[in-house]
Amino acid sequence: MRFLAREAGVRQFLDIGTGIPSADNTHEAAQSVAPESRVVYVDNDPMVLVHARALLTSDPSGATAYLDADLRDPEKILADPQLHATLDLSQPVALVLIAVTHFLTDDDRPHERVARLLDALPSGSWLALTHFTTDHIPVEIVRRMEAEFASGRMKQDAVSRDRAEFARFFTGLEVAEPGIVPVTEWRPQVPPEQRPPLADASIYGAVARKP
């Protein structure tokens, strides 16, 4: 978020799949750089929205809003009056999808949903997206996990996608350096010895601009 606010100059953010508020939320990170930043949070969990409305207060120079909607229904998000009251979709917007698209199955058409949202945003907008992967987990562990899922002994909440599948979310976009990498390698602020192993993180990340 600080990269988007500071280096990319973004002042509007659409954060879908917000989750329970914690430290350094999207508006806090963005407004620490640009207090006038405006953020719309979207989630389909009533408890998340209750906590968000109670805890996520904006800097007076900016604004926040909270929508009850689902990534699977981009049309509902794009038609919501609160979205248009908070963000100006004629100006660049950062679409923020952190650890949410892996909860959509292939039947949910996640690439199509993300593309529809990006289509509604103007040139100069950005996509920030992270996604679970098993690319860096040893094969024997992956097979053991798959057997557990198949037997019903473990519930499979997240869908793993490989690098090529992850890269499809960024088709037609200009991916910022360092490109599509594990999140621990995306502009790290700690030395290598302090970062978790790739198998522990198991998440790809990238940030890209819409030309």
mmCIF file of C-alpha atoms in Angstrom:
data_model
loop_
_atom_site.group_PDB
_atom_site.id
_atom_site.type_symbol
_atom_site.label_atom_id
_atom_site.label_comp_id
_atom_site.label_asym_id
_atom_site.label_seq_id
_atom_site.Cartn_x
_atom_site.Cartn_y
_atom_site.Cartn_z
ATOM 1 C CA MET A 1 0.000 0.000 0.000
ATOM 2 C CA ARG A 2 2.852 2.374 0.756
ATOM 3 C CA PHE A 3 4.375 1.619 -2.658
ATOM 4 C CA LEU A 4 1.048 2.412 -4.316
ATOM 5 C CA ALA A 5 0.550 5.602 -2.335
ATOM 6 C CA ARG A 6 4.132 6.878 -2.412
ATOM 7 C CA GLU A 7 5.695 5.666 -5.671
ATOM 8 C CA ALA A 8 2.601 5.168 -7.822
ATOM 9 C CA GLY A 9 0.741 8.186 -6.429
ATOM 10 C CA VAL A 10 -2.534 6.310 -5.938
ATOM 11 C CA ARG A 11 -5.121 8.006 -3.730
ATOM 12 C CA GLN A 12 -8.062 5.623 -4.148
ATOM 13 C CA PHE A 13 -8.234 1.990 -3.052
ATOM 14 C CA LEU A 14 -10.840 -0.761 -3.499
ATOM 15 C CA ASP A 15 -9.972 -3.514 -1.001
ATOM 16 C CA ILE A 16 -12.033 -6.695 -1.526
ATOM 17 C CA GLY A 17 -11.904 -9.525 0.986
ATOM 18 C CA THR A 18 -10.968 -7.226 3.833
ATOM 19 C CA GLY A 19 -11.038 -9.712 6.705
ATOM 20 C CA ILE A 20 -11.093 -8.847 10.392
ATOM 21 C CA PRO A 21 -9.298 -5.514 10.968
ATOM 22 C CA SER A 22 -5.760 -5.770 12.349
ATOM 23 C CA ALA A 23 -2.701 -3.525 12.355
ATOM 24 C CA ASP A 24 -1.645 -1.558 9.279
ATOM 25 C CA ASN A 25 -4.922 -1.816 7.411
ATOM 26 C CA THR A 26 -5.114 -0.515 3.857
ATOM 27 C CA HIS A 27 -6.311 2.984 4.749
ATOM 28 C CA GLU A 28 -3.801 3.277 7.602
ATOM 29 C CA ALA A 29 -0.882 2.366 5.356
ATOM 30 C CA ALA A 30 -2.073 4.592 2.508
ATOM 31 C CA GLN A 31 -2.995 7.541 4.721
ATOM 32 C CA SER A 32 0.373 7.367 6.483
ATOM 33 C CA VAL A 33 1.760 8.504 3.126
ATOM 34 C CA ALA A 34 -1.197 10.523 1.802
ATOM 35 C CA PRO A 35 -3.827 11.425 4.439
ATOM 36 C CA GLU A 36 -6.336 12.277 1.714
ATOM 37 C CA SER A 37 -6.462 8.673 0.483
ATOM 38 C CA ARG A 38 -9.937 7.171 0.103
ATOM 39 C CA VAL A 39 -10.635 3.479 0.665
ATOM 40 C CA VAL A 40 -13.644 1.245 0.092
ATOM 41 C CA TYR A 41 -13.560 -2.081 1.933
ATOM 42 C CA VAL A 42 -15.632 -5.018 0.683
ATOM 43 C CA ASP A 43 -16.426 -8.260 2.500
ATOM 44 C CA ASN A 44 -19.296 -10.733 2.671
ATOM 45 C CA ASP A 45 -18.859 -11.652 6.346
ATOM 46 C CA PRO A 46 -21.258 -9.710 8.644
ATOM 47 C CA MET A 47 -18.807 -9.907 11.548
ATOM 48 C CA VAL A 48 -16.040 -8.380 9.452
ATOM 49 C CA LEU A 49 -18.293 -5.472 8.519
ATOM 50 C CA VAL A 50 -19.305 -4.895 12.157
ATOM 51 C CA HIS A 51 -15.670 -4.769 13.238
ATOM 52 C CA ALA A 52 -14.680 -2.666 10.243
ATOM 53 C CA ARG A 53 -17.319 -0.017 10.862
ATOM 54 C CA ALA A 54 -16.329 0.153 14.525
ATOM 55 C CA LEU A 55 -12.554 0.133 14.165
ATOM 56 C CA LEU A 56 -11.523 1.430 10.743
ATOM 57 C CA THR A 57 -11.761 5.184 11.134
ATOM 58 C CA SER A 58 -10.316 7.403 8.435
ATOM 59 C CA ASP A 59 -8.061 10.396 8.652
ATOM 60 C CA PRO A 60 -10.351 13.462 8.397
ATOM 61 C CA SER A 61 -8.662 14.376 5.111
ATOM 62 C CA GLY A 62 -9.623 11.059 3.508
ATOM 63 C CA ALA A 63 -12.549 8.657 3.675
ATOM 64 C CA THR A 64 -13.471 5.008 4.182
ATOM 65 C CA ALA A 65 -16.600 3.035 3.322
ATOM 66 C CA TYR A 66 -17.648 -0.581 3.859
ATOM 67 C CA LEU A 67 -19.686 -2.684 1.430
ATOM 68 C CA ASP A 68 -21.422 -6.000 2.096
ATOM 69 C CA ALA A 69 -20.621 -7.821 -1.142
ATOM 70 C CA ASP A 70 -18.739 -10.775 -2.592
ATOM 71 C CA LEU A 71 -15.884 -10.941 -5.097
ATOM 72 C CA ARG A 72 -18.005 -13.467 -7.010
ATOM 73 C CA ASP A 73 -20.472 -10.662 -7.791
ATOM 74 C CA PRO A 74 -18.444 -7.773 -9.237
ATOM 75 C CA GLU A 75 -21.566 -6.170 -10.716
ATOM 76 C CA LYS A 76 -23.030 -5.666 -7.232
ATOM 77 C CA ILE A 77 -19.788 -4.088 -6.045
ATOM 78 C CA LEU A 78 -19.556 -1.768 -9.040
ATOM 79 C CA ALA A 79 -23.189 -0.679 -8.750
ATOM 80 C CA ASP A 80 -23.111 0.121 -5.032
ATOM 81 C CA PRO A 81 -23.905 3.823 -4.326
ATOM 82 C CA GLN A 82 -21.380 3.891 -1.447
ATOM 83 C CA LEU A 83 -18.620 2.951 -3.871
ATOM 84 C CA HIS A 84 -19.441 5.886 -6.127
ATOM 85 C CA ALA A 85 -19.916 8.240 -3.176
ATOM 86 C CA THR A 86 -16.396 7.432 -1.939
ATOM 87 C CA LEU A 87 -14.328 6.771 -5.074
ATOM 88 C CA ASP A 88 -14.176 8.590 -8.388
ATOM 89 C CA LEU A 89 -13.914 5.795 -10.945
ATOM 90 C CA SER A 90 -12.775 8.242 -13.601
ATOM 91 C CA GLN A 91 -9.508 8.536 -11.663
ATOM 92 C CA PRO A 92 -6.973 5.751 -10.947
ATOM 93 C CA VAL A 93 -7.927 3.193 -8.318
ATOM 94 C CA ALA A 94 -5.837 0.427 -6.756
ATOM 95 C CA LEU A 95 -7.776 -2.854 -6.721
ATOM 96 C CA VAL A 96 -6.500 -4.710 -3.659
ATOM 97 C CA LEU A 97 -7.041 -8.487 -3.508
ATOM 98 C CA ILE A 98 -4.856 -9.792 -0.703
ATOM 99 C CA ALA A 99 -5.257 -13.500 0.121
ATOM 100 C CA VAL A 100 -8.786 -13.735 -1.272
ATOM 101 C CA THR A 101 -8.773 -15.125 -4.840
ATOM 102 C CA HIS A 102 -7.550 -18.524 -3.630
ATOM 103 C CA PHE A 103 -10.921 -18.971 -1.916
ATOM 104 C CA LEU A 104 -12.583 -19.002 -5.347
ATOM 105 C CA THR A 105 -12.753 -22.314 -7.172
ATOM 106 C CA ASP A 106 -12.302 -22.589 -10.923
ATOM 107 C CA ASP A 107 -16.102 -22.785 -11.187
ATOM 108 C CA ASP A 108 -16.232 -19.317 -9.605
ATOM 109 C CA ARG A 109 -14.173 -18.004 -12.559
ATOM 110 C CA PRO A 110 -11.758 -15.896 -10.483
ATOM 111 C CA HIS A 111 -9.787 -14.574 -13.455
ATOM 112 C CA GLU A 112 -13.005 -13.395 -15.080
ATOM 113 C CA ARG A 113 -14.175 -11.682 -11.858
ATOM 114 C CA VAL A 114 -10.908 -9.793 -11.464
ATOM 115 C CA ALA A 115 -10.879 -8.801 -15.137
ATOM 116 C CA ARG A 116 -14.424 -7.421 -14.842
ATOM 117 C CA LEU A 117 -13.421 -5.213 -11.925
ATOM 118 C CA LEU A 118 -10.333 -3.977 -13.757
ATOM 119 C CA ASP A 119 -12.408 -3.231 -16.852
ATOM 120 C CA ALA A 120 -14.409 -0.730 -14.776
ATOM 121 C CA LEU A 121 -11.280 1.137 -13.677
ATOM 122 C CA PRO A 122 -9.483 3.740 -15.799
ATOM 123 C CA SER A 123 -5.999 3.709 -17.260
ATOM 124 C CA GLY A 124 -3.409 4.267 -14.552
ATOM 125 C CA SER A 125 -5.209 2.024 -12.068
ATOM 126 C CA TRP A 126 -3.372 -0.777 -10.279
ATOM 127 C CA LEU A 127 -3.892 -4.355 -9.200
ATOM 128 C CA ALA A 128 -2.284 -5.692 -6.006
ATOM 129 C CA LEU A 129 -2.923 -9.417 -5.613
ATOM 130 C CA THR A 130 -1.570 -12.328 -3.573
ATOM 131 C CA HIS A 131 -2.480 -16.008 -3.902
ATOM 132 C CA PHE A 132 -1.747 -19.314 -2.174
ATOM 133 C CA THR A 133 0.443 -21.805 -4.073
ATOM 134 C CA THR A 134 2.002 -25.195 -3.468
ATOM 135 C CA ASP A 135 4.797 -24.514 -5.967
ATOM 136 C CA HIS A 136 7.385 -24.282 -3.202
ATOM 137 C CA ILE A 137 6.100 -27.089 -0.977
ATOM 138 C CA PRO A 138 7.877 -30.469 -1.312
ATOM 139 C CA VAL A 139 5.989 -32.879 -3.572
ATOM 140 C CA GLU A 140 5.596 -35.543 -0.879
ATOM 141 C CA ILE A 141 3.887 -33.047 1.437
ATOM 142 C CA VAL A 142 1.561 -31.876 -1.334
ATOM 143 C CA ARG A 143 0.566 -35.464 -2.098
ATOM 144 C CA ARG A 144 -0.090 -36.095 1.583
ATOM 145 C CA MET A 145 -2.282 -32.987 1.734
ATOM 146 C CA GLU A 146 -4.189 -34.055 -1.377
ATOM 147 C CA ALA A 147 -4.827 -37.482 0.162
ATOM 148 C CA GLU A 148 -6.139 -35.848 3.328
ATOM 149 C CA PHE A 149 -8.464 -33.617 1.303
ATOM 150 C CA ALA A 150 -9.707 -36.551 -0.787
ATOM 151 C CA SER A 151 -10.457 -38.627 2.317
ATOM 152 C CA GLY A 152 -12.359 -35.814 3.978
ATOM 153 C CA ARG A 153 -10.031 -35.789 6.979
ATOM 154 C CA MET A 154 -8.943 -32.253 6.080
ATOM 155 C CA LYS A 155 -11.132 -29.464 4.751
ATOM 156 C CA GLN A 156 -9.739 -27.726 1.682
ATOM 157 C CA ASP A 157 -10.504 -24.024 2.065
ATOM 158 C CA ALA A 158 -7.982 -22.563 -0.365
ATOM 159 C CA VAL A 159 -7.265 -23.470 -3.987
ATOM 160 C CA SER A 160 -3.606 -23.632 -4.925
ATOM 161 C CA ARG A 161 -2.631 -22.125 -8.273
ATOM 162 C CA ASP A 162 0.778 -22.283 -9.883
ATOM 163 C CA ARG A 163 2.801 -19.372 -11.194
ATOM 164 C CA ALA A 164 1.288 -19.519 -14.678
ATOM 165 C CA GLU A 165 -2.251 -19.494 -13.300
ATOM 166 C CA PHE A 166 -1.354 -16.634 -10.976
ATOM 167 C CA ALA A 167 0.218 -14.677 -13.836
ATOM 168 C CA ARG A 168 -3.076 -14.826 -15.771
ATOM 169 C CA PHE A 169 -4.555 -12.285 -13.330
ATOM 170 C CA PHE A 170 -2.075 -9.751 -14.722
ATOM 171 C CA THR A 171 -2.704 -10.288 -18.431
ATOM 172 C CA GLY A 172 -2.397 -6.963 -20.247
ATOM 173 C CA LEU A 173 -1.004 -5.150 -17.202
ATOM 174 C CA GLU A 174 2.435 -3.657 -16.581
ATOM 175 C CA VAL A 175 3.879 -5.608 -13.665
ATOM 176 C CA ALA A 176 6.034 -3.567 -11.301
ATOM 177 C CA GLU A 177 9.477 -4.757 -10.216
ATOM 178 C CA PRO A 178 10.402 -7.287 -8.935
ATOM 179 C CA GLY A 179 7.602 -8.943 -10.927
ATOM 180 C CA ILE A 180 5.698 -12.072 -9.956
ATOM 181 C CA VAL A 181 7.486 -13.492 -6.943
ATOM 182 C CA PRO A 182 6.817 -15.126 -3.563
ATOM 183 C CA VAL A 183 5.588 -12.407 -1.199
ATOM 184 C CA THR A 184 8.732 -12.740 0.914
ATOM 185 C CA GLU A 185 10.724 -11.596 -2.136
ATOM 186 C CA TRP A 186 8.551 -8.591 -3.019
ATOM 187 C CA ARG A 187 10.688 -5.595 -2.046
ATOM 188 C CA PRO A 188 11.696 -7.167 1.282
ATOM 189 C CA GLN A 189 12.618 -4.861 4.133
ATOM 190 C CA VAL A 190 14.538 -7.500 6.079
ATOM 191 C CA PRO A 191 17.661 -9.480 5.097
ATOM 192 C CA PRO A 192 17.295 -12.987 3.618
ATOM 193 C CA GLU A 193 18.176 -14.756 6.850
ATOM 194 C CA GLN A 194 15.187 -13.122 8.582
ATOM 195 C CA ARG A 195 12.629 -14.160 5.963
ATOM 196 C CA PRO A 196 10.589 -17.365 6.274
ATOM 197 C CA PRO A 197 11.352 -20.234 3.880
ATOM 198 C CA LEU A 198 9.353 -20.175 0.640
ATOM 199 C CA ALA A 199 7.534 -23.363 1.663
ATOM 200 C CA ASP A 200 6.306 -21.643 4.819
ATOM 201 C CA ALA A 201 5.034 -18.568 3.018
ATOM 202 C CA SER A 202 3.592 -20.384 -0.043
ATOM 203 C CA ILE A 203 2.051 -17.220 -1.446
ATOM 204 C CA TYR A 204 2.733 -15.409 -4.734
ATOM 205 C CA GLY A 205 2.379 -11.656 -4.949
ATOM 206 C CA ALA A 206 2.551 -8.948 -7.575
ATOM 207 C CA VAL A 207 1.531 -5.365 -8.210
ATOM 208 C CA ALA A 208 0.726 -4.130 -11.721
ATOM 209 C CA ARG A 209 -0.490 -1.031 -13.546
ATOM 210 C CA LYS A 210 -3.301 -0.866 -16.066
ATOM 211 C CA PRO A 211 -1.940 0.925 -19.158
#
